[in-house]
Coordinates of C-alpha atoms in Angstrom, one line a residue:
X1 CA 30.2 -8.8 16.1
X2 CA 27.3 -9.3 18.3
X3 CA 26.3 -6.4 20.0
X4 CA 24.3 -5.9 23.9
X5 CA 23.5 -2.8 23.3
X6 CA 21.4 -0.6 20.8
X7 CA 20.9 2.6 20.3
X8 CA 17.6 3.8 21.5
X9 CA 17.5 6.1 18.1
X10 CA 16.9 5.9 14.5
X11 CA 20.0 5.5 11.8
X12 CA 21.2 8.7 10.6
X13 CA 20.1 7.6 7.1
X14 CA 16.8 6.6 8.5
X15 CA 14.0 7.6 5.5
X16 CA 11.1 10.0 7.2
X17 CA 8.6 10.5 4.7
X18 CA 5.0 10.0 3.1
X19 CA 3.3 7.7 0.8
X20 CA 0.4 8.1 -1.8
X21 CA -1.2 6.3 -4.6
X22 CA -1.8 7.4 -8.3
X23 CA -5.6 6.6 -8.3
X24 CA -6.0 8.3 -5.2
X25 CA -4.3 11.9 -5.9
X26 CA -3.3 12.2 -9.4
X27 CA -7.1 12.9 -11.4
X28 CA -6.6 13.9 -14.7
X29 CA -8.2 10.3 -16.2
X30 CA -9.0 11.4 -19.2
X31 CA -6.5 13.4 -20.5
X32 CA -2.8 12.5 -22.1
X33 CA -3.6 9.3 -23.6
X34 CA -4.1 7.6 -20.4
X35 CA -6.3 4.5 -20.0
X36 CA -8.9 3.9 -17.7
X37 CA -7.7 1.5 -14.8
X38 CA -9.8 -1.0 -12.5
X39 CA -10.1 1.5 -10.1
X40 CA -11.6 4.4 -11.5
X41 CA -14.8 1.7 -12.4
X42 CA -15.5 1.5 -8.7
X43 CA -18.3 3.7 -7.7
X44 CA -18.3 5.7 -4.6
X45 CA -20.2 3.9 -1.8
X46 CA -23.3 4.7 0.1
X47 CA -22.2 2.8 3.0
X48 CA -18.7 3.1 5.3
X49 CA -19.2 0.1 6.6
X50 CA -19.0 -2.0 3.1
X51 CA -16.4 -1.5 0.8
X52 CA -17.9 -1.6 -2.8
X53 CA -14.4 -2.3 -5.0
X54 CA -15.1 -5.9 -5.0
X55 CA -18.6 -6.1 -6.4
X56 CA -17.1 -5.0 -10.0
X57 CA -19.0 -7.1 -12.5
X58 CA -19.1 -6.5 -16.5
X59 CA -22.2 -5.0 -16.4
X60 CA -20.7 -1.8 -14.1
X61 CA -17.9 -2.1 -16.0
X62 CA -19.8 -1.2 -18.8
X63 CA -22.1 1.2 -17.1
X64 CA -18.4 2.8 -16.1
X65 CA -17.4 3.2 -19.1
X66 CA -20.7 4.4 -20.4
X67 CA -20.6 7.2 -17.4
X68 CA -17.6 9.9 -18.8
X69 CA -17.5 11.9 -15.3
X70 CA -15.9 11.6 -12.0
X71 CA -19.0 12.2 -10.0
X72 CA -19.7 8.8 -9.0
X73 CA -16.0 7.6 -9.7
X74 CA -13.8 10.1 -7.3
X75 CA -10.9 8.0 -8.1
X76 CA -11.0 10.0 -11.6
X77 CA -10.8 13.3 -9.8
X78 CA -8.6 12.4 -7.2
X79 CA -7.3 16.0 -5.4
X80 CA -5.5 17.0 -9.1
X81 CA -1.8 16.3 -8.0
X82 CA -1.1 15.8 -11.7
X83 CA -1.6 19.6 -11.5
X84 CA -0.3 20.3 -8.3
X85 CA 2.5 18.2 -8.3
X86 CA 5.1 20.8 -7.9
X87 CA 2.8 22.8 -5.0
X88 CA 2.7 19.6 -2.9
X89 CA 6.1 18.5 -3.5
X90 CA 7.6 21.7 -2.0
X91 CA 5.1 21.3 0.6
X92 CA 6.6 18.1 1.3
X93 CA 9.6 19.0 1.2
X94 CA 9.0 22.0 4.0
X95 CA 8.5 19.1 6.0
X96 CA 11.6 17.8 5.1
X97 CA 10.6 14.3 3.6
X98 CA 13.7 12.4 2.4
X99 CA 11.6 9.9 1.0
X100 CA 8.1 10.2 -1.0
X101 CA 6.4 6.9 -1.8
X102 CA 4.4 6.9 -5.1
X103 CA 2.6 4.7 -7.7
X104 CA 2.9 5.0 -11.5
X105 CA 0.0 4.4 -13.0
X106 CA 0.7 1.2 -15.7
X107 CA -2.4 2.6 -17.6
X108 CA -0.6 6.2 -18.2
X109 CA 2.3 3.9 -19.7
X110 CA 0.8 1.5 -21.6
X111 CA -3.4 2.8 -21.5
X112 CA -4.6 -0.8 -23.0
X113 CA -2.0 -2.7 -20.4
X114 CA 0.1 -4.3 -23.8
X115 CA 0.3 -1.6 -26.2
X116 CA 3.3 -2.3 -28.0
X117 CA 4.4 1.1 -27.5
X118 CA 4.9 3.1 -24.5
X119 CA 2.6 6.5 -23.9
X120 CA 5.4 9.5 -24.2
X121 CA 3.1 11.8 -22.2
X122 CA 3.1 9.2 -19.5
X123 CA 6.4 8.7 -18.8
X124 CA 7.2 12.5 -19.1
X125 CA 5.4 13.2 -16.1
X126 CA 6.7 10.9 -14.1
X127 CA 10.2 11.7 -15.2
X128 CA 8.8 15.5 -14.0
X129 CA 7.4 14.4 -10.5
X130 CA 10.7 12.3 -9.9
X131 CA 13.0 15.3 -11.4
X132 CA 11.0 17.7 -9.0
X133 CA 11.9 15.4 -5.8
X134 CA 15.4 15.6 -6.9
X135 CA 15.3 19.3 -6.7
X136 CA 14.6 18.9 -2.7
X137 CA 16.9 15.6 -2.4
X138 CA 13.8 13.8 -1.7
X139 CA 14.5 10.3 -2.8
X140 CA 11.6 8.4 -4.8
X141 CA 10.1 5.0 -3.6
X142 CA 8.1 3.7 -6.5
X143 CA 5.5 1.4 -6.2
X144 CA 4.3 -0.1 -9.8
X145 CA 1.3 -1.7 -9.1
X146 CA -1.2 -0.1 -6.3
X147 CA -4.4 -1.3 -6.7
X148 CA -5.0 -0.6 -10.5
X149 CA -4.3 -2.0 -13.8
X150 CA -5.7 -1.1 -17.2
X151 CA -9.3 -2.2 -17.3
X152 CA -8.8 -3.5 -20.3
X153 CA -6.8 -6.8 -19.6
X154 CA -9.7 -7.3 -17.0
X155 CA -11.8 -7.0 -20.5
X156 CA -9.8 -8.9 -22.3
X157 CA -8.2 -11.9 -20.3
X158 CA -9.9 -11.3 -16.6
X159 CA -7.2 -9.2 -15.2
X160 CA -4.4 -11.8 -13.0
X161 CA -6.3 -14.8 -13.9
X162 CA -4.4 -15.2 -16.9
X163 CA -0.5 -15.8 -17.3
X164 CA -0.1 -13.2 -20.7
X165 CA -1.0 -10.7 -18.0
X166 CA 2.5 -11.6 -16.4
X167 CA 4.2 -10.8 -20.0
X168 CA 2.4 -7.1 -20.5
X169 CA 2.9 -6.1 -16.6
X170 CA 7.1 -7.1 -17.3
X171 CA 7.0 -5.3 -20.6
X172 CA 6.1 -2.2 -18.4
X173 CA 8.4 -2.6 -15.5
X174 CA 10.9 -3.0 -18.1
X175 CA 10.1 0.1 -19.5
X176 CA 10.2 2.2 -16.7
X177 CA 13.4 1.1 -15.2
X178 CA 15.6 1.7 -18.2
X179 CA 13.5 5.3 -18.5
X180 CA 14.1 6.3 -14.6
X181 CA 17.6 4.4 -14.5
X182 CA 19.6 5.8 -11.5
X183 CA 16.8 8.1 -10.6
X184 CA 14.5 5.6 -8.2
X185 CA 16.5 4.2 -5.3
X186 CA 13.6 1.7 -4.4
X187 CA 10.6 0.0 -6.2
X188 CA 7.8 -2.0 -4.6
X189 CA 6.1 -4.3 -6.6
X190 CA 2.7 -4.8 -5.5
X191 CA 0.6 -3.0 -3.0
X192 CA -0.5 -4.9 -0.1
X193 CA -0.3 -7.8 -2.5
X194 CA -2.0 -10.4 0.4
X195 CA -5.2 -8.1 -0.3
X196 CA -5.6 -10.4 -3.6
X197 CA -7.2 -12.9 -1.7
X198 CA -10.5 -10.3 -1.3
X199 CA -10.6 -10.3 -5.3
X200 CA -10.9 -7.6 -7.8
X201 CA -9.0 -4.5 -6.2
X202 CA -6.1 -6.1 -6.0
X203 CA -6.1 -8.9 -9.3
X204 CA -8.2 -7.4 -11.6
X205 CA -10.3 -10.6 -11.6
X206 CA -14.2 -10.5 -12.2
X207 CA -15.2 -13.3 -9.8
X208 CA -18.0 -11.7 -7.5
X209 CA -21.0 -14.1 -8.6
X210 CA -18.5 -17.0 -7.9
X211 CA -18.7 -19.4 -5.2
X212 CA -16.6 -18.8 -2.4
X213 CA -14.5 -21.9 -2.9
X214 CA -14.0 -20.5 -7.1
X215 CA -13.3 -17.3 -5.4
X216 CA -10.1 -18.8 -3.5
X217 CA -9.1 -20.8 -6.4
X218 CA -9.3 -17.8 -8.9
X219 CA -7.6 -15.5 -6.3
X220 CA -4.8 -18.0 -5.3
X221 CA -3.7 -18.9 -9.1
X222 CA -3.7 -15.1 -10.0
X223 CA -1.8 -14.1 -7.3
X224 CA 0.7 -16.6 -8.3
X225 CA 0.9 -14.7 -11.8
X226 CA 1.8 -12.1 -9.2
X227 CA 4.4 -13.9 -7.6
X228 CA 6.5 -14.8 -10.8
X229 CA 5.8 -11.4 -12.5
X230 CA 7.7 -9.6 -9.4
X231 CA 10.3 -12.1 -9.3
X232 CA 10.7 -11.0 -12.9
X233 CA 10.7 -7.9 -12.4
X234 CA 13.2 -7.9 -9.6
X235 CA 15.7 -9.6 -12.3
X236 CA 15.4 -6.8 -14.8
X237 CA 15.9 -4.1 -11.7
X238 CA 19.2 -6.0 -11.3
X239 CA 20.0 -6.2 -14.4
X240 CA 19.2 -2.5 -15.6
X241 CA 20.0 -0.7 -12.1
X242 CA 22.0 -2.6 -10.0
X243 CA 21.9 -0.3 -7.3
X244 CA 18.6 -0.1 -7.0
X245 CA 16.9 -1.7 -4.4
X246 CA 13.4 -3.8 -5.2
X247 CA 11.0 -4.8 -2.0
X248 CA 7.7 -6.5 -1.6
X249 CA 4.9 -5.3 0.4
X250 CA 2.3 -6.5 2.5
X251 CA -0.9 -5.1 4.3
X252 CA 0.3 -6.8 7.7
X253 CA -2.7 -8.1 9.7
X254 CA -1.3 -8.7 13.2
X255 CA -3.4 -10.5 15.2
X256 CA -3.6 -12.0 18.8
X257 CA -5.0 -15.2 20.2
X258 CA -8.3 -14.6 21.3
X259 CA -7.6 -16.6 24.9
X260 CA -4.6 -18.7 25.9
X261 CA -6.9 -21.7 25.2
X262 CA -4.8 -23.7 22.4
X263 CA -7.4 -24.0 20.0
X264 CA -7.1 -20.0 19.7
X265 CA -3.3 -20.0 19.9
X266 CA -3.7 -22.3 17.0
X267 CA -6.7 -20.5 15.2
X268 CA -4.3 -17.2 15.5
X269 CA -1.4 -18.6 14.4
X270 CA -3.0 -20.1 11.2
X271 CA -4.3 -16.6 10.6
X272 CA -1.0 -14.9 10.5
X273 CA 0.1 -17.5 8.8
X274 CA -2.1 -16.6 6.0
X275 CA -1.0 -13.3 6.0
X276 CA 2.9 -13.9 6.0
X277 CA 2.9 -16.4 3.1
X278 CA 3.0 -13.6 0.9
X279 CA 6.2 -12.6 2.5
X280 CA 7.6 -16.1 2.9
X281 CA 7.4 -16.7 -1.1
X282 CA 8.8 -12.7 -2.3
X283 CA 11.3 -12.7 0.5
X284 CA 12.0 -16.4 0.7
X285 CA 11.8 -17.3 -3.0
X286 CA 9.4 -20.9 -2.1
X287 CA 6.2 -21.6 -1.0
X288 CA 5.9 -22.5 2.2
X289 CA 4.9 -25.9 3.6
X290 CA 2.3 -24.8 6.2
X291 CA -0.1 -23.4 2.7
X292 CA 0.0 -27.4 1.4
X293 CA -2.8 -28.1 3.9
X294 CA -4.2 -24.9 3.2
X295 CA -4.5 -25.3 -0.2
X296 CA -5.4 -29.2 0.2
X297 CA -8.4 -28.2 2.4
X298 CA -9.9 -25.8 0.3
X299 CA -9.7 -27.8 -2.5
X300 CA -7.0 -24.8 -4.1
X301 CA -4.4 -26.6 -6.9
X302 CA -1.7 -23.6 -8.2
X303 CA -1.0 -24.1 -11.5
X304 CA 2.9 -23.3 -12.4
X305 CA 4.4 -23.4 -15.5
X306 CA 8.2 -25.1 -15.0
X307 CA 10.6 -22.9 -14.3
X308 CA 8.3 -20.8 -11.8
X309 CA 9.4 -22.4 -8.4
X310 CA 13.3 -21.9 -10.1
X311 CA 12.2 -17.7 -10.9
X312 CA 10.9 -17.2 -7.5
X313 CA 14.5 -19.0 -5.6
X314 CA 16.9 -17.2 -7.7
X315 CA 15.0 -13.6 -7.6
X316 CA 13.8 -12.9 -4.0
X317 CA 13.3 -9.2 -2.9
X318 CA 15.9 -6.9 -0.9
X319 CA 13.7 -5.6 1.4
X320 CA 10.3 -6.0 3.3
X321 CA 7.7 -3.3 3.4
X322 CA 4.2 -3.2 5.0
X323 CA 1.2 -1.2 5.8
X324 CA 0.1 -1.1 9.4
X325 CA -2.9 0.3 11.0
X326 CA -4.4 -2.5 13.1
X327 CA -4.4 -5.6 14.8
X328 CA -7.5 -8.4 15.8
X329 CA -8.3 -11.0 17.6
X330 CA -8.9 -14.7 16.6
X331 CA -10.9 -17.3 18.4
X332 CA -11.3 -20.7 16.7
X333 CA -15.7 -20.0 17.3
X334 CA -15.4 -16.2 16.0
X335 CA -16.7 -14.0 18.1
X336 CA -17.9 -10.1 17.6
X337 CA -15.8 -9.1 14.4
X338 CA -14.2 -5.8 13.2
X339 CA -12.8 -4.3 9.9
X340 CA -10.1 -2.1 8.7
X341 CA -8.0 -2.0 6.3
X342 CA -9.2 -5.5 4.7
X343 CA -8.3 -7.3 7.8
X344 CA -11.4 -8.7 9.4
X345 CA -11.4 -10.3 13.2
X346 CA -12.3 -10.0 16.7
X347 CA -12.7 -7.1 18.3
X348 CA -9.9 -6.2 21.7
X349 CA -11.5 -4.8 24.5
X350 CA -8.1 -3.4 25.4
X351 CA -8.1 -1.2 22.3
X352 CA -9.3 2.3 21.0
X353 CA -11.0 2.6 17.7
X354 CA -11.2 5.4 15.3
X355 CA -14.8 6.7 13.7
X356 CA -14.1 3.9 11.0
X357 CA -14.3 1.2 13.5
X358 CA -10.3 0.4 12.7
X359 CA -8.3 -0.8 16.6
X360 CA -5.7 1.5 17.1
X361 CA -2.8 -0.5 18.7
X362 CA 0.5 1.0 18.6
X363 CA 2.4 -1.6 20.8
X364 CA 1.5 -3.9 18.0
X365 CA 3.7 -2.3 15.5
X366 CA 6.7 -3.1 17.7
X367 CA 5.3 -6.4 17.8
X368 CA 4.8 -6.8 14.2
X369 CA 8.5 -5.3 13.1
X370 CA 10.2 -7.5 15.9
X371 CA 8.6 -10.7 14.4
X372 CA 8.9 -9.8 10.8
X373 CA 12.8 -9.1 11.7
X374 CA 12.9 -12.4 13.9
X375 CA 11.1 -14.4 10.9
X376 CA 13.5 -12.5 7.7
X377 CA 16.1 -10.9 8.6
X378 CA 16.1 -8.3 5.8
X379 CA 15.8 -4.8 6.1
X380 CA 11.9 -3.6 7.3
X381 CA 10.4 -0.8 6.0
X382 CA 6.8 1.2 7.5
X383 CA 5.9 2.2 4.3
X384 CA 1.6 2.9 5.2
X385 CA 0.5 4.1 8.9
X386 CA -2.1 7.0 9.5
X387 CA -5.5 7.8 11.0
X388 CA -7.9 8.7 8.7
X389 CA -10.2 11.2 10.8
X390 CA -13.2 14.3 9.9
X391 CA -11.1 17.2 10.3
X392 CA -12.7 20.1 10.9
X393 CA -11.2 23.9 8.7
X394 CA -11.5 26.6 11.1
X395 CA -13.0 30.0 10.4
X396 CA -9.7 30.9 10.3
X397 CA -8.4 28.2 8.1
X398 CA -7.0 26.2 10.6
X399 CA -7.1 22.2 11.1
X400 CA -6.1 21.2 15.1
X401 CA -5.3 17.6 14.4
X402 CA -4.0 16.9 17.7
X403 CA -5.6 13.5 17.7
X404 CA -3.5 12.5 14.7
X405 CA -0.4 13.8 16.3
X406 CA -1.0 11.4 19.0
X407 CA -1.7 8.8 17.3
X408 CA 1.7 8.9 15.0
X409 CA 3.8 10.5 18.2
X410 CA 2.5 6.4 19.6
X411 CA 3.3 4.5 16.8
X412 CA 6.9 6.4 16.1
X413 CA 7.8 5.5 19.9
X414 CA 7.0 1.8 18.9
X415 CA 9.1 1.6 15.6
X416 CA 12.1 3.2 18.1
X417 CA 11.2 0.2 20.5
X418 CA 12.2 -2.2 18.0
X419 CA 15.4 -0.3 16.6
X420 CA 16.5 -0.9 20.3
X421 CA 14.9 -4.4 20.0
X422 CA 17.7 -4.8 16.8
X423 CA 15.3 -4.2 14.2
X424 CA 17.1 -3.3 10.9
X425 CA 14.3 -0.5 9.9
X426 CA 14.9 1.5 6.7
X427 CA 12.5 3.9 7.5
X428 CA 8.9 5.5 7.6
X429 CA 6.7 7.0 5.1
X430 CA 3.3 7.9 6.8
X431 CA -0.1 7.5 5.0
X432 CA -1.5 10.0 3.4
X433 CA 0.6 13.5 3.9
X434 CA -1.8 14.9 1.5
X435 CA -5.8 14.6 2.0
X436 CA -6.9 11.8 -0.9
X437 CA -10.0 10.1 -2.2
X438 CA -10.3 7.1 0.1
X439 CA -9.2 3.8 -1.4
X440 CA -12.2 1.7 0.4
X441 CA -15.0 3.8 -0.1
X442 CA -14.0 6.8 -1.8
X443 CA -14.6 9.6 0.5
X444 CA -13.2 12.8 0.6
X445 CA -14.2 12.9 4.0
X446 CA -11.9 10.8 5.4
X447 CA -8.6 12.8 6.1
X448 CA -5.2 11.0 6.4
X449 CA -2.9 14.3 5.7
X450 CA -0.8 16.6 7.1
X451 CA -2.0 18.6 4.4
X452 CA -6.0 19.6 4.3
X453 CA -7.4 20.0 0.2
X454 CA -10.4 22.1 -0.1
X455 CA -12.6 19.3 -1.5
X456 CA -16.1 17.6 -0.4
X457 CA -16.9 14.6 -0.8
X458 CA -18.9 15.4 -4.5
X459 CA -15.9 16.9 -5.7
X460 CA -16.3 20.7 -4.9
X461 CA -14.0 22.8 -3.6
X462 CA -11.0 25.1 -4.7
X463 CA -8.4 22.6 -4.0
X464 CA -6.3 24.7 -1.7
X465 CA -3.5 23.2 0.1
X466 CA -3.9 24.3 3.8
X467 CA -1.1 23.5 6.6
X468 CA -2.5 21.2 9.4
X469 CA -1.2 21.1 13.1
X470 CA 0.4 17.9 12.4
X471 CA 2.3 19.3 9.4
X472 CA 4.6 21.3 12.1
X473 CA 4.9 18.8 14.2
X474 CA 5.9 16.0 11.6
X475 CA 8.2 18.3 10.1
X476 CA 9.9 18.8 14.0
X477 CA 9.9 15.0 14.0
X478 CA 11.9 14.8 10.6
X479 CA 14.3 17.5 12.1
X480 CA 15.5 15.6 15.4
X481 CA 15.6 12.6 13.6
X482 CA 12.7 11.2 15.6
X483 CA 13.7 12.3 18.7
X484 CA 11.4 15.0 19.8
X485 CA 7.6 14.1 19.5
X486 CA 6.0 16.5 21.9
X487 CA 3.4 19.1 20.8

């Protein structure tokens, strides 16, 4: 029945939590039989303004695997939650999360990406982590694959590039479904998967000294593997765990014409175009027309083996997830650009921007979920939104993050915008509720949490959890259900 009205409120069932990634808190990289993964090759960079994951060539590869400690890899140390798991899940659950978003790690699985057999040690701790969640009736969101695979595939057959990739990333999906059957309400498939198109983080593909026009080529056909291998693995979630729930999930990069001239309407419109294909084929099941010029005018042919197209109709995803910390501008003759967050474009004069240059926008978010919902109709989810800021400890082992408080109190009075707008919105797991090695350069330094850990950026510390400002008032959030945000 069609309703006037909405309720200017979240669901009763709405899903208030956090979201982390393996290579970003776990650590221990070395130790039960896990392998080393494309991410913990990336060294630490010099430079916030560049974001070294991408110029991952065989010679650092070897030079990584050469170099057996974390101190130029921080992605190896991470802040030890393989250690602290259970100290930082009742912190979390203090809050009163109902939802933790995680990664497995496909390398703690299967170390070598294709082992025939899976690693026992591996799957025991994640059994542990998602037994410990039950404990607080903190429901799991898994992702499988957040910016790491087993570096040696990348070795072996150049990550995504090739198709057998698509057969050892299934055998693992497969494993861990039927092992956490009826435990894991909701899987993601691929992290920000749309990031692919900036190479190696995201595919596992060693194309850095390639020409641009290789580059898009390379990027496109291995994120096609991707396509297929989550439409797979959305068939085996069905058929192992019916009730489970699988989405897709996108790094959305909202952006805004840079006038109303039409050329920019147009130039803005082809950008966010780019950005929702991703969406359009895992929650749509086809490619969509608009990429045939795309593709035609950067010379970029998809090779698909015959029963592709039919895999990616017949398994589409249940729900839509994305990341959101930003929006741009686009003129068709750029102008001054910014970054955050892979998503490059103009600058808005009508914006903040925090100390890593990233436009804080929070009227976009309703903006985003109300198109998204307009353009799917399928349950939303915010599954990434933070500020990443230098908190300062206190001599008296405070943190007074009111700046992040704002922030999310602005953003969480957008998302209830568009549940009176009609959006269908599942819930919201904030990025990061625990301090974590940065993901684009691989600071310490730059704090997403409620939660500070007693780490530097070289790794030194005692790796106390301390209570920030924002951990009482997020957990005061989670209580009314959303509806008290003040201090």
């Amino acid at each position: 029945m069609y309703k006037t009205t909405f309720p200017k409120q979240f669901p009763d069932d709405f899903l208030w939590g956090g979201a982390t990634a393996a290579n970003q808190v776990e650590g221990a990289w070395n130790v039960d039989g896990k392998g080393l993964t494309t991410a913990e090759v990336v060294r630490k960079t010099t430079d916030r303004k560049h974001m070294s994951m991408d110029d991952v060539d065989k010679e650092s590869i070897q030079a990584a695997l050469a170099d057996k400690s974390a101190a130029d890899y921080p992605k190896r140390r991470g802040v030890d939650f393989y250690h602290h798991y259970k100290e930082d899940i009742k912190l979390f659950a203090e809050m009163g999360f109902k939802v933790y978003r995680f990664s497995i790690a496909w390398s703690r699985i299967f170390p070598n990406g294709d082992d025939a057999q899976p690693n026992e040690a591996g799957l025991a701790f994640y059994e542990k982590v998602i037994d410990e969640l039950a404990k607080y009736d903190i429901k799991p969101l898994v992702t499988l694959s957040h910016y790491e695979m087993p570096i040696a595939l990348t070795l072996r057959q150049n990550g995504w590039l090739s198709r057998d990739t698509i057969k050892a990333f299934n055998h693992f999906t497969e494993t861990v479904f039927k092992r956490f059957k009826g435990k894991v309400p909701y899987w993601l498939t691929f992290n920000e998967i749309n990031t692919g198109t900036w190479g190696f983080h995201a595919t596992g593909v060693l194309d850095s000294h390639e020409t641009r026009a290789k580059q898009l080529q390379m990027r496109y056909q291995a994120l096609h593997h991707q396509f297929v291998a989550s439409a797979i693995a959305t068939k085996q979630l069905r058929e192992i765990d019916p009730k489970a729930k699988m989405g897709c999930m996108l790094a959305r990069m909202q952006t805004y014409p840079g006038t109303p001239n039409p050329v920019d309407v147009r130039a803005a419109q082809l950008e966010d175009n780019k950005n929702l294909f991703f969406t359009d084929v895992q929650a749509r099941g086809e490619y969509p027309e608009y990429m045939n010029r795309y593709f035609a005018e950067n010379k970029i042919e998809i090779k698909m083996a015959a029963d592709d197209e039919a895999i990616l109709a017949k398994y589409p995803v249940d729900f839509i997830s994305f990341s959101y910390y930003m929006t741009t501008v686009t003129k068709a003759d750029e102008g001054e650009q910014v970054n955050g967050n892979m998503a490059t474009g103009g600058r808005n004069p009508y914006l903040q921007e925090s100390d890593w240059g990233w436009q804080i926008d929070p009227i976009g978010l309703r903006v985003t979920l109300d198109e998204m919902w307009d353009r799917y109709r399928k349950p939303l989810f915010v599954v990434e939104n933070g500020l990443g800021a230098v908190d300062q400890l206190t001599s008296d082992g405070k943190v007074h993050d009111d700046y992040r408080i704002d922030y999310l109190r602005q953003h969480i009075q957008q998302m209830k915008e568009a549940t009176e707008d009609g959006v269908q919105l599942m819930g919201y797991t904030m990025w990061g509720p625990i301090d974590l090695i940065s993901f684009s350069t691989s600071e310490m330094s730059k704090r997403y949490g409620f939660i500070y850990v007693d780490q530097d950026d070289q790794g030194k510390g005692s790796l106390d959890r301390i209570k920030k400002d924002s951990f009482y008032w997020y957990k005061k959030v989670i209580a009314s259900n959303g509806e008290d945000l003040t201090d």
